[in-house]
Short mmCIF file of C-alpha atoms in Angstrom, two decimals:
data_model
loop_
_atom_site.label_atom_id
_atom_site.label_comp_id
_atom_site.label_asym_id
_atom_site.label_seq_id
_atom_site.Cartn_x
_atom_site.Cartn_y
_atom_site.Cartn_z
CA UNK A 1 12.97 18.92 18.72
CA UNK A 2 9.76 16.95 17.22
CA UNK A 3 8.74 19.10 14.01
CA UNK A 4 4.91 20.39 14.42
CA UNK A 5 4.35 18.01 11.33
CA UNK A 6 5.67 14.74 10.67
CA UNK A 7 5.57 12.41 8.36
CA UNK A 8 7.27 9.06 10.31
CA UNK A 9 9.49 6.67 8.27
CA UNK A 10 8.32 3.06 8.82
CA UNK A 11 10.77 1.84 11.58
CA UNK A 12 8.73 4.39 13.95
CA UNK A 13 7.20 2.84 16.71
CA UNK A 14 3.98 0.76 15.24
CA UNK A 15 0.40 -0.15 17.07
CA UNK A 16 -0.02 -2.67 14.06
CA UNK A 17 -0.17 -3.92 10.30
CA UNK A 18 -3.11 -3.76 7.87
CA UNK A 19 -3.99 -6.41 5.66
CA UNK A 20 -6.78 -6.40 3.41
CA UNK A 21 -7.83 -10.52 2.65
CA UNK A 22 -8.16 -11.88 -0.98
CA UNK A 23 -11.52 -12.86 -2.15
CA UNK A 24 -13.25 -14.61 -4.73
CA UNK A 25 -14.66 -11.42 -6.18
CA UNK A 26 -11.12 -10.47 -6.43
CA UNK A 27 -8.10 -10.78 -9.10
CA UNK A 28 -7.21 -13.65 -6.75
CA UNK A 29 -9.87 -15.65 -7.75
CA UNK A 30 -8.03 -18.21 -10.42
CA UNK A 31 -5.54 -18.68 -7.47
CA UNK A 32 -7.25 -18.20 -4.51
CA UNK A 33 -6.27 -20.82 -2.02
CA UNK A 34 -2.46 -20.30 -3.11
CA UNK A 35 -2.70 -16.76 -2.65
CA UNK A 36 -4.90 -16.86 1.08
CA UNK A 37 -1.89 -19.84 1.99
CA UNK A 38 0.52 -16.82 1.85
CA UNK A 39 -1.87 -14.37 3.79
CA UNK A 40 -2.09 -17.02 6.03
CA UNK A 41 1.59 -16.66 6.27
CA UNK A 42 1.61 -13.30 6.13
CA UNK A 43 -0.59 -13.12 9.16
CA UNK A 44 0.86 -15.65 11.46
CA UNK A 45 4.23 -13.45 11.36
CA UNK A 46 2.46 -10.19 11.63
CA UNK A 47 0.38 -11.00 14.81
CA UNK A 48 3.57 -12.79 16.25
CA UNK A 49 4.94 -9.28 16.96
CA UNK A 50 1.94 -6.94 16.57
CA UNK A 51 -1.58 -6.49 16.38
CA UNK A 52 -2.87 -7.01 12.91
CA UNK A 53 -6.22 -5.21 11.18
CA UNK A 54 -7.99 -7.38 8.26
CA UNK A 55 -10.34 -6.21 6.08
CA UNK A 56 -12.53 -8.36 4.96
CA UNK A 57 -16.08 -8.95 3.00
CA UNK A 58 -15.99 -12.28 5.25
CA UNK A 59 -14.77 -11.82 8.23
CA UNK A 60 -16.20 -15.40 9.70
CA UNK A 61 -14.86 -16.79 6.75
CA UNK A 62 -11.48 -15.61 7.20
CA UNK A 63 -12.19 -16.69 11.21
CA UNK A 64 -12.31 -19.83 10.60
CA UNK A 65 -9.06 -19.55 8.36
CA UNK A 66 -7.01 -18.64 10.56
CA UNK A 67 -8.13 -20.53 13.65
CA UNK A 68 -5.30 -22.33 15.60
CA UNK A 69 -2.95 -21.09 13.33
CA UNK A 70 -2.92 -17.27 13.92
CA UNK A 71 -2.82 -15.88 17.51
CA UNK A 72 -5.96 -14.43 17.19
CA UNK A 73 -6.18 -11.98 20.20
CA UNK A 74 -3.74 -9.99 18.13
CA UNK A 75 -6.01 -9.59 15.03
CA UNK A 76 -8.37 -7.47 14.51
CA UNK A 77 -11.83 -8.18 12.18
CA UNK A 78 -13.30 -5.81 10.05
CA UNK A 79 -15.78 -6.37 7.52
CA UNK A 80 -15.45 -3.76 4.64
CA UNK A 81 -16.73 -4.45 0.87
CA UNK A 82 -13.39 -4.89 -1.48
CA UNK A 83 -12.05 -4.21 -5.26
CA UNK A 84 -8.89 -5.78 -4.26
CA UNK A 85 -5.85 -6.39 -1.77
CA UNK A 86 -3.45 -4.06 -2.05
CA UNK A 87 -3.21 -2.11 1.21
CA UNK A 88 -0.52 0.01 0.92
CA UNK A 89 -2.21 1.97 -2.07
CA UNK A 90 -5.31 1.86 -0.60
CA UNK A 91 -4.84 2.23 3.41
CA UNK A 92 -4.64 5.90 5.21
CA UNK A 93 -1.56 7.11 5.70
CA UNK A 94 -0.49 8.68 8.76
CA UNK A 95 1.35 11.56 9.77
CA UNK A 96 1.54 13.37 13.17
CA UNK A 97 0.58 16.53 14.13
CA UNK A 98 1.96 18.18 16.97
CA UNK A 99 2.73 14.49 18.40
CA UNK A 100 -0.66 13.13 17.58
CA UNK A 101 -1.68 11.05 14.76
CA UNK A 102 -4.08 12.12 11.98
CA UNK A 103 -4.59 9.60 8.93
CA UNK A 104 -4.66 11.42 5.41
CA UNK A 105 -7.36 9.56 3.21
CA UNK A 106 -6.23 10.08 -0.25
CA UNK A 107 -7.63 9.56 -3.68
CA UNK A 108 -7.09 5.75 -4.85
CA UNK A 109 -8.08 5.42 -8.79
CA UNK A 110 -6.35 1.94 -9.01
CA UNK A 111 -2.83 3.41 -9.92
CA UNK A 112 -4.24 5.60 -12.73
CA UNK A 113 -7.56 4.33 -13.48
CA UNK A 114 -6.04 0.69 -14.78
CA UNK A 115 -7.83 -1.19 -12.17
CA UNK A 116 -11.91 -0.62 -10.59
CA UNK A 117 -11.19 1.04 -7.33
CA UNK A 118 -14.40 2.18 -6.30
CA UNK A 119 -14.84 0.26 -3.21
CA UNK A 120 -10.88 -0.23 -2.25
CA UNK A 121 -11.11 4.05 -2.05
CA UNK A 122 -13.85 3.92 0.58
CA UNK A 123 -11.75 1.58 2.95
CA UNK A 124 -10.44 4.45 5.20
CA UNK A 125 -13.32 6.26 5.48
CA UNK A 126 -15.07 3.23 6.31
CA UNK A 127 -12.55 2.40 8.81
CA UNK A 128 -13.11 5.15 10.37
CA UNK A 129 -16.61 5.36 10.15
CA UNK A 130 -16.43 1.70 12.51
CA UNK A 131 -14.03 3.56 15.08
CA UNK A 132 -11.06 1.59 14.22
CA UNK A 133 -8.61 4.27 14.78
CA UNK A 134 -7.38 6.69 17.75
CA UNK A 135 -6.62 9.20 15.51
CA UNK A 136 -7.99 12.51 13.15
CA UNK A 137 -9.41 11.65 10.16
CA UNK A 138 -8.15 14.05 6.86
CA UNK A 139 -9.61 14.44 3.44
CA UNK A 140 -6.82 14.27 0.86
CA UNK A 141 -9.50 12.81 -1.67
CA UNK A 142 -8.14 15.81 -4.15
CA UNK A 143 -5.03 14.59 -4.63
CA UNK A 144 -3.74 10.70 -5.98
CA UNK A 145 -1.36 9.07 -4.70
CA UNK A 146 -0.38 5.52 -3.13
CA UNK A 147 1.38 4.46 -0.05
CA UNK A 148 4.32 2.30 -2.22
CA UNK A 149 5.20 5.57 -4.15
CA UNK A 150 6.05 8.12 -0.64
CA UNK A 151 9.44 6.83 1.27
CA UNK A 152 9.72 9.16 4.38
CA UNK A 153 13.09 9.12 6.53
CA UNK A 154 11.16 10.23 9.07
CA UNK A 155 13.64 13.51 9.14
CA UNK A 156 11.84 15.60 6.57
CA UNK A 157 12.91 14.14 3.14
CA UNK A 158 10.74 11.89 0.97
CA UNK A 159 12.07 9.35 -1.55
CA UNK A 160 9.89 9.15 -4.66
CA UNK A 161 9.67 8.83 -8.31
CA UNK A 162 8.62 10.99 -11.49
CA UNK A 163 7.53 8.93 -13.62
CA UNK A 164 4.50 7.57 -10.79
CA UNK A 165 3.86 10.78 -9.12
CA UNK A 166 3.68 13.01 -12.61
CA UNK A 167 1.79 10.48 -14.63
CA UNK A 168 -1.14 11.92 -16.65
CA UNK A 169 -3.53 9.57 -15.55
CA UNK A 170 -3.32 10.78 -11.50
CA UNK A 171 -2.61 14.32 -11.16
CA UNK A 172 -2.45 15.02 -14.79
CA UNK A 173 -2.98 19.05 -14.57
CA UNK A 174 -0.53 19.05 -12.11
CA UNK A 175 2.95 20.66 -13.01
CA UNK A 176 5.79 18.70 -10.69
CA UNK A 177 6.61 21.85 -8.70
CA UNK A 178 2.91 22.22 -7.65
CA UNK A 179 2.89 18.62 -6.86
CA UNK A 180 6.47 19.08 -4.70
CA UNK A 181 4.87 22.04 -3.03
CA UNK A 182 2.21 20.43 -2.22
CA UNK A 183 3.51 17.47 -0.93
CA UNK A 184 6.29 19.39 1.28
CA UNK A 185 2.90 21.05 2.94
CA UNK A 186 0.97 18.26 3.23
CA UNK A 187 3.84 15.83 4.69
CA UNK A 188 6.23 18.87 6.34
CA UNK A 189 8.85 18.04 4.12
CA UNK A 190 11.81 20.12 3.94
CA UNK A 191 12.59 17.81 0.70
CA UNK A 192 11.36 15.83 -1.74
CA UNK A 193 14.44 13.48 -3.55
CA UNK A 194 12.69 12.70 -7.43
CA UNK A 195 14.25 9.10 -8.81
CA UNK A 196 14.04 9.91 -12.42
CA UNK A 197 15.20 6.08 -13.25
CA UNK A 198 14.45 2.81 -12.99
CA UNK A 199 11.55 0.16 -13.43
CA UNK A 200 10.38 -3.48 -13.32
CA UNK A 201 9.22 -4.95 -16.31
CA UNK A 202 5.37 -5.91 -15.44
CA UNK A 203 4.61 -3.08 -12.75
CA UNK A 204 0.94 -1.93 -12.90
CA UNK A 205 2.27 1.38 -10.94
CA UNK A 206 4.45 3.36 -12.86
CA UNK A 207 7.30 2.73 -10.71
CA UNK A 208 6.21 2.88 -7.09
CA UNK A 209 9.31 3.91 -5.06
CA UNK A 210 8.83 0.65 -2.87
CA UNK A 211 9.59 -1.52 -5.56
CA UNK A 212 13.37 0.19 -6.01
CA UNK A 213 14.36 2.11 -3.11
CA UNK A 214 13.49 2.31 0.23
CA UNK A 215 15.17 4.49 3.41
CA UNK A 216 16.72 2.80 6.16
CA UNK A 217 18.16 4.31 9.45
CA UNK A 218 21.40 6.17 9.75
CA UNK A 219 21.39 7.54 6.47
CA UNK A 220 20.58 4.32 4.42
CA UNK A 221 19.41 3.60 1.34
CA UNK A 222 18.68 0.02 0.15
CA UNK A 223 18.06 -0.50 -3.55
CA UNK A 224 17.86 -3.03 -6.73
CA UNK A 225 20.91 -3.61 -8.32
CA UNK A 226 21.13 -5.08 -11.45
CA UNK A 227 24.40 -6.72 -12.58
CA UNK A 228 23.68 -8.57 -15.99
CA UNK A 229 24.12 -6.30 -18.73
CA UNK A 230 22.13 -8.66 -21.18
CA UNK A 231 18.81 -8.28 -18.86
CA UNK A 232 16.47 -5.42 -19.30
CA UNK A 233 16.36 -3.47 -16.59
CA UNK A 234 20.16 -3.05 -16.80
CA UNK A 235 20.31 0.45 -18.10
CA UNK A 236 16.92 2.02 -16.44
CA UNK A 237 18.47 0.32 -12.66
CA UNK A 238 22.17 1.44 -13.52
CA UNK A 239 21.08 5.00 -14.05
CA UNK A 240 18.36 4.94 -11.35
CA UNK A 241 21.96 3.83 -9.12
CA UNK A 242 24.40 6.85 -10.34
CA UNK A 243 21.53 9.00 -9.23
CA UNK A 244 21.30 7.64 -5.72
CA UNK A 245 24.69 7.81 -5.50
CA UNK A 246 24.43 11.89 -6.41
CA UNK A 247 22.02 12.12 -3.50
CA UNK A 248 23.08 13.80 -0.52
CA UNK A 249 21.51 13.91 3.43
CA UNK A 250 19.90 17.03 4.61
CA UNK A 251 23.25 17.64 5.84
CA UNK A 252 25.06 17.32 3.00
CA UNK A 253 27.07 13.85 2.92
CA UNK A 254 26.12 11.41 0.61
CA UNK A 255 24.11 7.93 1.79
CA UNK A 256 25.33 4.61 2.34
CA UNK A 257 23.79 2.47 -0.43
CA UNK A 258 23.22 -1.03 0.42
CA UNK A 259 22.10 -3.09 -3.06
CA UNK A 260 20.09 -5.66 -2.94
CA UNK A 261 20.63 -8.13 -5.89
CA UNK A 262 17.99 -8.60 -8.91
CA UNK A 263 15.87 -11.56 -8.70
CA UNK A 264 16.38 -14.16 -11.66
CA UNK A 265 13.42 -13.63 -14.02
CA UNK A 266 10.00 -14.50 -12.75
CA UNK A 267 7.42 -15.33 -15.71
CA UNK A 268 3.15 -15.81 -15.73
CA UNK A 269 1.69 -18.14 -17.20
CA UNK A 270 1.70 -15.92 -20.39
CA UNK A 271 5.31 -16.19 -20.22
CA UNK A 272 5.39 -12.42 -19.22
CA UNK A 273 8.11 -11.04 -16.59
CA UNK A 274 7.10 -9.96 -13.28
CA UNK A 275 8.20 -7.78 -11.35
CA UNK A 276 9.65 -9.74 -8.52
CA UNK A 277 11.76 -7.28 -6.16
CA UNK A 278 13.27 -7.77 -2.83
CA UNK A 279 12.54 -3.73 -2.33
CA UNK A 280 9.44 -4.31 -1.25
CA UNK A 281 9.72 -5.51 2.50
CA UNK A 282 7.73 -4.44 5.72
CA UNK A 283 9.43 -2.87 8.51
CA UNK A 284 8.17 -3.75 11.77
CA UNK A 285 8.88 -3.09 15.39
CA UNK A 286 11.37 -5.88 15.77
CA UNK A 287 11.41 -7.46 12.40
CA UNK A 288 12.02 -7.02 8.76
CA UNK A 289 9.50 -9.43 6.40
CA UNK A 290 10.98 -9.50 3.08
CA UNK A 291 9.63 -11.76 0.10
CA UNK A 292 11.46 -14.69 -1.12
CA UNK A 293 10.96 -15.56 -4.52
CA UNK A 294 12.31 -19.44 -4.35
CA UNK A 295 15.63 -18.75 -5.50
CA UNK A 296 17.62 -19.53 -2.73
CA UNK A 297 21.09 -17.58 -3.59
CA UNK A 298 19.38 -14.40 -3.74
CA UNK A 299 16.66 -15.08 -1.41
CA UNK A 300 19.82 -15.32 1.17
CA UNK A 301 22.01 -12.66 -0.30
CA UNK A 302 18.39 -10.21 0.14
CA UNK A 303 18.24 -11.56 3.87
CA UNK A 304 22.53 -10.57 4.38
CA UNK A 305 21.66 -7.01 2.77
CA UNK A 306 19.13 -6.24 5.17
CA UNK A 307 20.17 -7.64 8.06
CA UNK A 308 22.90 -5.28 7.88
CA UNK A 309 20.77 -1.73 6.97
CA UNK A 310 18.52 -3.58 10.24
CA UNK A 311 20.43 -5.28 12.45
CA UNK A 312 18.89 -4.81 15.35
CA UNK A 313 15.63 -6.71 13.58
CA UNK A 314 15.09 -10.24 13.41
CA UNK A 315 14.62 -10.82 9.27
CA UNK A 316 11.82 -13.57 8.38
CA UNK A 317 11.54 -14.32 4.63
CA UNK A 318 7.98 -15.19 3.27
CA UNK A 319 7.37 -16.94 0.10
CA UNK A 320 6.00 -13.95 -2.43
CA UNK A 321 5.68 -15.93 -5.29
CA UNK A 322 2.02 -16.56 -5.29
CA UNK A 323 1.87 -12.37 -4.61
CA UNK A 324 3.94 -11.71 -7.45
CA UNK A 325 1.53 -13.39 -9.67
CA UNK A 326 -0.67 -10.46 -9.25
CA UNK A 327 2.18 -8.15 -9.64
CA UNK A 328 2.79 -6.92 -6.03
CA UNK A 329 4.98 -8.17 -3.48
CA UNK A 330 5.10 -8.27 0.26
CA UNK A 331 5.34 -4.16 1.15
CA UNK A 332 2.36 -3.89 -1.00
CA UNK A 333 -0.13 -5.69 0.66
CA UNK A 334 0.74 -4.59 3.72
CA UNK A 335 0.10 -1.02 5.67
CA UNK A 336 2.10 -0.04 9.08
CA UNK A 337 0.11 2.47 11.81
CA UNK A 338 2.45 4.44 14.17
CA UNK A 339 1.54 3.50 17.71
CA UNK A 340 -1.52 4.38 19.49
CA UNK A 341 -3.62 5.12 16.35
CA UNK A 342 -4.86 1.35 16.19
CA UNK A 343 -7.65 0.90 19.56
#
């Protein structure tokens, strides 16, 4: 029986992908045509397979882009003033209520006030505002949080991590078993799993769950996995992996973990790590998108691992390496809408 609230995991049946375009008024803008080349990308793929929303300050502009390269009866145009690009902290989130979607517009302070968010906060609303979506609109504005820190299985747990969600500089006055109430009765969990380990040298967000574990059907968990004992993350990723393997199903048996390996180092220009991570793919209706960072052992290996957690998906790897310069990936740009909530 369908619960009376439900928050859906990401392989539920989608009406499309949000993307919201780099700009010159952007962090892009040092980069910018390497970084629209793989939204360019990014966009062919998506509205291969499903229809695709952009946000835009330029929507002609970004017309003309992808003209003759895109199949453009899938993509959808909306022009929307932007901070930045990063749609899966900044895009509604959607959760269904008695079968019927409503999208919960939280509070988006640029993952704890490190980055202007001002206008990248108003995007739902203003989405809404242009009749975009078949679907109730919610105020969460009270509470912060970002799409890349919530993994749902769909089944009433969520997958997150303490060290985002309990940061000072989101909820701060929050204790973490008003914020676990709170998010079992705003997302009908009957669970909320808290990683207390791991991180990526180079994250902005305090360890958003989609960078180091994400649900999969049939009781699957995919995750980093980090081998080399002489790299950093050795210890945090180990640890973060002894407590997914002390996690159990609602029903008691313990997961099947599926590791994904650790990408070779990735530096900036400063000669500062990134934090590349092939966590952070996009599940869609019949395909998994998962970045590739040029490194073509693991880039394969990462394609092997989740062909098997997804095998019923096609898996198409897109060059993230021009993303990762702005310390995001794929999943992170990116935000999924259950079906019939796009029009």
């Amino acid at each position: 029986m369908t619960p009376a609230l439900l928050f859906p995991a990401e392989w539920y049946p989608q009406s499309g992908i949000q993307l919201t375009w780099p700009h010159e008024n952007t962090d892009w803008a040092y980069m910018l045509d390497e970084v629209t080349a793989c939204y360019i990308e990014l966009a062919r793929e998506i509205a291969k397979r499903e229809r695709l929303l952009i946000v835009t300050p330029c929507p002609e502009y970004v017309k003309q882009l992808l003209q003759g390269v895109v199949d453009m009866k899938a993509v959808i145009l909306v022009e929307c003033p932007t901070n930045d690009t990063w749609a899966r902290d900044h895009g509604g989130i959607t959760l269904l209520r008695d079968g019927k979607p409503c999208i919960c517009d939280f509070k988006f302070n640029g993952w704890g006030l490190k980055f202007a968010a001002n206008l990248d906060n108003l995007i739902t609303s203003k989405l809404f505002a242009q009749n975009r979506f078949d679907a109730r609109y919610e105020n969460r504005l009270n509470f912060v949080v970002e799409g890349g820190a919530l993994e749902s299985d769909g089944a009433g747990t969520l997958l997150t991590t303490s060290e985002c969600l309990l940061s000072p500089n989101r909820n701060g006055e929050w204790a973490k078993d008003r914020i676990e109430a709170y998010l079992k009765e705003t997302f009908g969990l009957q669970r909320v799993l808290w990683l207390d380990h791991g991180y990526l040298a180079g994250d902005d967000t305090d360890s958003h769950v989609d960078t180091l574990a994400r649900f999969a059907p049939d009781d699957t968990i995919v995750y980093v996995r980090c081998t080399d004992i002489t790299d950093e993350h050795y210890e945090a990723l180990h640890r973060m992996e002894e407590q997914l393997r002390s996690f159990t199903t609602i029903e008691g048996k313990p997961y099947r973990l599926l590791p994904l390996p650790m990408t070779n180092a990735v530096y900036d220009e400063n000669n500062e790590r990134l934090p590349a991570t092939y966590a952070n793919f996009l599940i869609m209706n019949d395909a998994v998108l998962y970045p590739t960072y040029r490194q073509p052992d693991n880039d394969r290996e990462a394609a092997e691992v989740l062909q098997t957690a997804f095998p019923n998906r096609e898996i198409v790897g897109i060059d993230c390496t021009p993303l990762i310069r702005q310390h995001g990936s794929l999943h992170c740009v990116t935000m999924q809408y259950p079906k019939h909530v796009l029009r």
